[in-house]
CSV table of C-alpha atoms and ligand atoms in Angstrom, one decimal:
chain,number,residue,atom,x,y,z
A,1,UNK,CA,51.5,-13.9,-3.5
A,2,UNK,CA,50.2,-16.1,-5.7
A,3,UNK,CA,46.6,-16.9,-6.5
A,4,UNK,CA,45.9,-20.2,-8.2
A,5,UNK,CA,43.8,-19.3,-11.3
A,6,UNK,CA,40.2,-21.2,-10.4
A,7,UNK,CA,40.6,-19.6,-7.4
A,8,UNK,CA,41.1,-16.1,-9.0
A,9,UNK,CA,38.0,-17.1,-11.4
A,10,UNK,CA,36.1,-18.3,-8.2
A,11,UNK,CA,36.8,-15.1,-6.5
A,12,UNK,CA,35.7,-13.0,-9.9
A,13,UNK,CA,32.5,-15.0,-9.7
A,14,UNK,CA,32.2,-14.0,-6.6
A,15,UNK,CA,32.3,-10.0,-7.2
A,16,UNK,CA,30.3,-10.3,-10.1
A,17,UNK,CA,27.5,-11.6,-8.1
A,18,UNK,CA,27.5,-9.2,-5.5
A,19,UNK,CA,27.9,-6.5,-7.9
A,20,UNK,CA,24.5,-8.0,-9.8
A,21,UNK,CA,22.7,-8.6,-6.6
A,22,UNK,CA,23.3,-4.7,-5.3
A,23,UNK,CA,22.0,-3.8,-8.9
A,24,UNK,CA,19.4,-5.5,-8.8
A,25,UNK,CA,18.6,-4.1,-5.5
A,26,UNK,CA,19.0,-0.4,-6.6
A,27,UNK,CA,17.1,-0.8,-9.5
A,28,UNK,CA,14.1,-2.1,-7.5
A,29,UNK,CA,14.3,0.4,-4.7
A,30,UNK,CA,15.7,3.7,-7.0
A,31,UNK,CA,14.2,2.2,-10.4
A,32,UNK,CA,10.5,0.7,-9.2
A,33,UNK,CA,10.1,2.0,-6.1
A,34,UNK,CA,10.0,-1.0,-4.2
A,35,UNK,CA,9.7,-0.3,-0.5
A,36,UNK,CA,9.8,-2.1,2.8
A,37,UNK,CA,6.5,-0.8,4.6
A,38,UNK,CA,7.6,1.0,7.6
A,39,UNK,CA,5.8,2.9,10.3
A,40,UNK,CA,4.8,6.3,9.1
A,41,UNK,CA,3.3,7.5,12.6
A,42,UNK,CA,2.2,6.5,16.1
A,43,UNK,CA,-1.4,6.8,16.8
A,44,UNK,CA,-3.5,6.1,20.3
A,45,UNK,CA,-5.4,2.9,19.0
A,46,UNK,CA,-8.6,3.9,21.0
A,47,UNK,CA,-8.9,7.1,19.5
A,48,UNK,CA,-8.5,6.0,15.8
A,49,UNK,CA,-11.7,7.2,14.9
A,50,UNK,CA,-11.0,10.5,16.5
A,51,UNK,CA,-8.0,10.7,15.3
A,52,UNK,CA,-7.2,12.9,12.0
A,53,UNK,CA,-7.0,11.6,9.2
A,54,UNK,CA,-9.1,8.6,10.6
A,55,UNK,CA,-11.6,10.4,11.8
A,56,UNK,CA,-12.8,10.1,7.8
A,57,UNK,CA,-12.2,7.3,6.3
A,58,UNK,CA,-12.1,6.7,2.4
A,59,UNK,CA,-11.1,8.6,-0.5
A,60,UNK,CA,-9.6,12.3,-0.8
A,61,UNK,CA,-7.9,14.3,-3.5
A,62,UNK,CA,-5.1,15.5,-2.4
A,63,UNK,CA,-3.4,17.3,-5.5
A,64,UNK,CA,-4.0,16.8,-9.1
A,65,UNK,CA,-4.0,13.3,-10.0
A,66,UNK,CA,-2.8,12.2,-6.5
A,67,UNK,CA,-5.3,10.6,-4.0
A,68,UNK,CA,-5.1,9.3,-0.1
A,69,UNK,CA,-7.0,5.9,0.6
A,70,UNK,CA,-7.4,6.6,4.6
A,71,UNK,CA,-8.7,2.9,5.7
A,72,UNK,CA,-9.1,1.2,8.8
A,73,UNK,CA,-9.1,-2.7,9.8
A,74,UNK,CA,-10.8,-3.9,13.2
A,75,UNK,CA,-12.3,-7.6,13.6
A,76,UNK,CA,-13.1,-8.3,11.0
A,77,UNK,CA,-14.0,-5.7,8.6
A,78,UNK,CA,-12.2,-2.7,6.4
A,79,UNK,CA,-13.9,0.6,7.0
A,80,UNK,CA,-14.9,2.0,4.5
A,81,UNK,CA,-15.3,-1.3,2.7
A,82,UNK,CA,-15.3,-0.1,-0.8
A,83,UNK,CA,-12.7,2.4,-2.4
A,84,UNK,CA,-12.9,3.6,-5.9
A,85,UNK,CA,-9.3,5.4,-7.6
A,86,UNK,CA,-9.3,6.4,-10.9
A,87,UNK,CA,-6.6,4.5,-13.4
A,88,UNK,CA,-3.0,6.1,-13.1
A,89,UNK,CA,-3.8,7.9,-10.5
A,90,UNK,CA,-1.1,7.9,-7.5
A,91,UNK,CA,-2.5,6.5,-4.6
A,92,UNK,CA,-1.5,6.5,-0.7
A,93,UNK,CA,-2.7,4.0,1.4
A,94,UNK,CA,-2.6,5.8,5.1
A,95,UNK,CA,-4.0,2.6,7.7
A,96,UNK,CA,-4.1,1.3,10.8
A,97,UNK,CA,-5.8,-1.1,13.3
A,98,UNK,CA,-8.5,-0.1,16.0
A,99,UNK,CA,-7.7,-3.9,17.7
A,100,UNK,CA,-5.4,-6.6,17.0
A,101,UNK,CA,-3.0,-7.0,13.3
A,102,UNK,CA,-4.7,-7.3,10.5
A,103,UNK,CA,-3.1,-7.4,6.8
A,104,UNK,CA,-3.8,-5.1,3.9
A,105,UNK,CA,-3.1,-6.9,0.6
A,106,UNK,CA,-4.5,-5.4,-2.9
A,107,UNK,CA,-4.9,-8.7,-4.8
A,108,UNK,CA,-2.9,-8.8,-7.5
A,109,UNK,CA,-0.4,-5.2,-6.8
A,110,UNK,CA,2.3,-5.0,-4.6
A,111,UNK,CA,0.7,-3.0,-2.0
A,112,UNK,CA,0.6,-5.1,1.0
A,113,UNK,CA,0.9,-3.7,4.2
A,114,UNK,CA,0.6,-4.8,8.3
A,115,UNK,CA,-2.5,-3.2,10.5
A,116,UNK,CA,-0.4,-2.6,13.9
A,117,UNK,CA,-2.4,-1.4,16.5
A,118,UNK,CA,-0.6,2.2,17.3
A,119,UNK,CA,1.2,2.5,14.1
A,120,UNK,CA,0.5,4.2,11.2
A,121,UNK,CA,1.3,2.4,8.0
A,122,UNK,CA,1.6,4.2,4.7
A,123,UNK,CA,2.4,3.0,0.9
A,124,UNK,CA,1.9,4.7,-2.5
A,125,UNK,CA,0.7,2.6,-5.5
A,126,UNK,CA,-0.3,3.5,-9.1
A,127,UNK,CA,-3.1,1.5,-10.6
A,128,UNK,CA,-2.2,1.2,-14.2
A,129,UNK,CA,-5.7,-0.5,-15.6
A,130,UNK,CA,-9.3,0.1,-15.0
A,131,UNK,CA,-10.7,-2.9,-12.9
A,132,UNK,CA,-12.1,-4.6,-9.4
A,133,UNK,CA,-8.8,-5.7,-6.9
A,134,UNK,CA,-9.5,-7.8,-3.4
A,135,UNK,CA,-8.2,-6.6,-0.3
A,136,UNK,CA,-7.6,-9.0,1.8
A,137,UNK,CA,-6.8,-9.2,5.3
A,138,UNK,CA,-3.5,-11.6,5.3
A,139,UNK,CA,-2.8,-11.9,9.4
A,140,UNK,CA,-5.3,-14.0,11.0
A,141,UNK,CA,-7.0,-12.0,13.0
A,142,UNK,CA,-9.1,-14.4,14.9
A,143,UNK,CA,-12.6,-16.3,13.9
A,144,UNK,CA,-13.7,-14.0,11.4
A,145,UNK,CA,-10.3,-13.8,9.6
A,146,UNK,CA,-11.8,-15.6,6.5
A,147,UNK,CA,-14.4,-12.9,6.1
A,148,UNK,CA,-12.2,-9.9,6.0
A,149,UNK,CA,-12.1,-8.3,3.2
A,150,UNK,CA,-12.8,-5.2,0.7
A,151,UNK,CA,-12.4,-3.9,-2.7
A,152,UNK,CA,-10.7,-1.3,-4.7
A,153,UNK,CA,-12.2,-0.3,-7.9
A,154,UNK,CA,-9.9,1.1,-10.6
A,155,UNK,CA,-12.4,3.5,-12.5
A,156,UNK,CA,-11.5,4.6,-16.3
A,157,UNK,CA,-8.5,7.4,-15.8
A,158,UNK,CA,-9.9,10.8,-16.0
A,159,UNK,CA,-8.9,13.9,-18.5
A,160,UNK,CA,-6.0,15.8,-17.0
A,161,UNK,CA,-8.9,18.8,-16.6
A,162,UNK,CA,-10.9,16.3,-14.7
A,163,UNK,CA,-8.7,15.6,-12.3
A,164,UNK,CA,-7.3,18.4,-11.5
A,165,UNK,CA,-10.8,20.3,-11.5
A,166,UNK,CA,-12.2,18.8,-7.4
A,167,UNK,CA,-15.8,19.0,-8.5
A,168,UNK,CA,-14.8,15.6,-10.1
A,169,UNK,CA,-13.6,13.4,-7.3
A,170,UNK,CA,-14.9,9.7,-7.2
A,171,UNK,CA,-18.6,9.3,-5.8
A,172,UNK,CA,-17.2,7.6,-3.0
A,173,UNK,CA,-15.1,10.4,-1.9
A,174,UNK,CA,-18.1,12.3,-2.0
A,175,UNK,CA,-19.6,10.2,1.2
A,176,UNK,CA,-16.8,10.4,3.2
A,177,UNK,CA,-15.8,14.3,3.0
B,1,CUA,CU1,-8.0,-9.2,10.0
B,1,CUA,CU2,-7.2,-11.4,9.4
């Protein structure tokens, strides 16, 4: 058979593209660690608060260096409000919804994730630099969508003895244990 030569270039343009675009895709997934958020759990929505780990919300060490952010959104608030995660730390975002979807969006990170009632969503981020990140609630969620909000605060990273000594957890863990 023969195969006109633009249309042998055309079909080589072709390949190459796909080849780039599953690179590309690898390299994000494999390479950054780019996730699609998915459901991590099932949970009874009117016993959040009963519910481990949402039965305390906030900040726990959970091995050296590694922490869980348990959080929870309800109209139209994130309990607890306030987080604080030391700098290159890795930290897992376990949260879920006591009422209707709400968003959870670190301003300025990838870590955004959907508050479904009865699901449990999860994602692991690593905050590089010291600093103050919004979270913001990105589904409206009804009159007081505007309002809904909270903050991570990226505290100075800590000596490896520090944190892997649990005397030394943030204060805000310390409120919530
Ligand atoms: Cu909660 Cu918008």
């Amino acid at each position: 058979m023969k195969v006109h030569t633009y249309e042998k270039a055309f079909l080589w343009v072709g390949v190459i593209v796909l080849i780039a675009c599953a690179g590309a895709l690898a390299y994000a997934s494999l390479g950054m660690g780019i996730h699609l958020p998915g459901a991590s759990g099932r949970i009874d929505p009117a016993r959040v608060y009963s519910t481990a780990p949402f039965n305390r919300p906030g900040v726990r060490l959970t091995a050296p260096n590694r922490y869980e952010v348990v959080m929870i959104g309800q109209a139209w608030a994130f309990n607890p409000p306030e987080v604080r995660v030391p700098a290159g730390a890795e930290v897992t975002f376990t949260a879920t919804s006591v009422d209707i979807i709400h968003g959870l969006a670190v301003a300025g990170t990838r870590l955004n994730m959907m508050l479904i009632p009865g699901q449990i969503s999860r994602n692991t981020i690593r905050f590089d630099e010291p600093g103050e990140h919004l979270i913001i609630c990105h589904e409206y969620c009804g009159l007081g969508h505007h309002t809904m909000s909270g903050k991570v605060i990226v505290e100075p990273a800590r000596t490896s003895a520090e944190a892997a000594d649990g005397e030394s957890q943030p204060a805000s863990a310390e409120h919530h244990q």
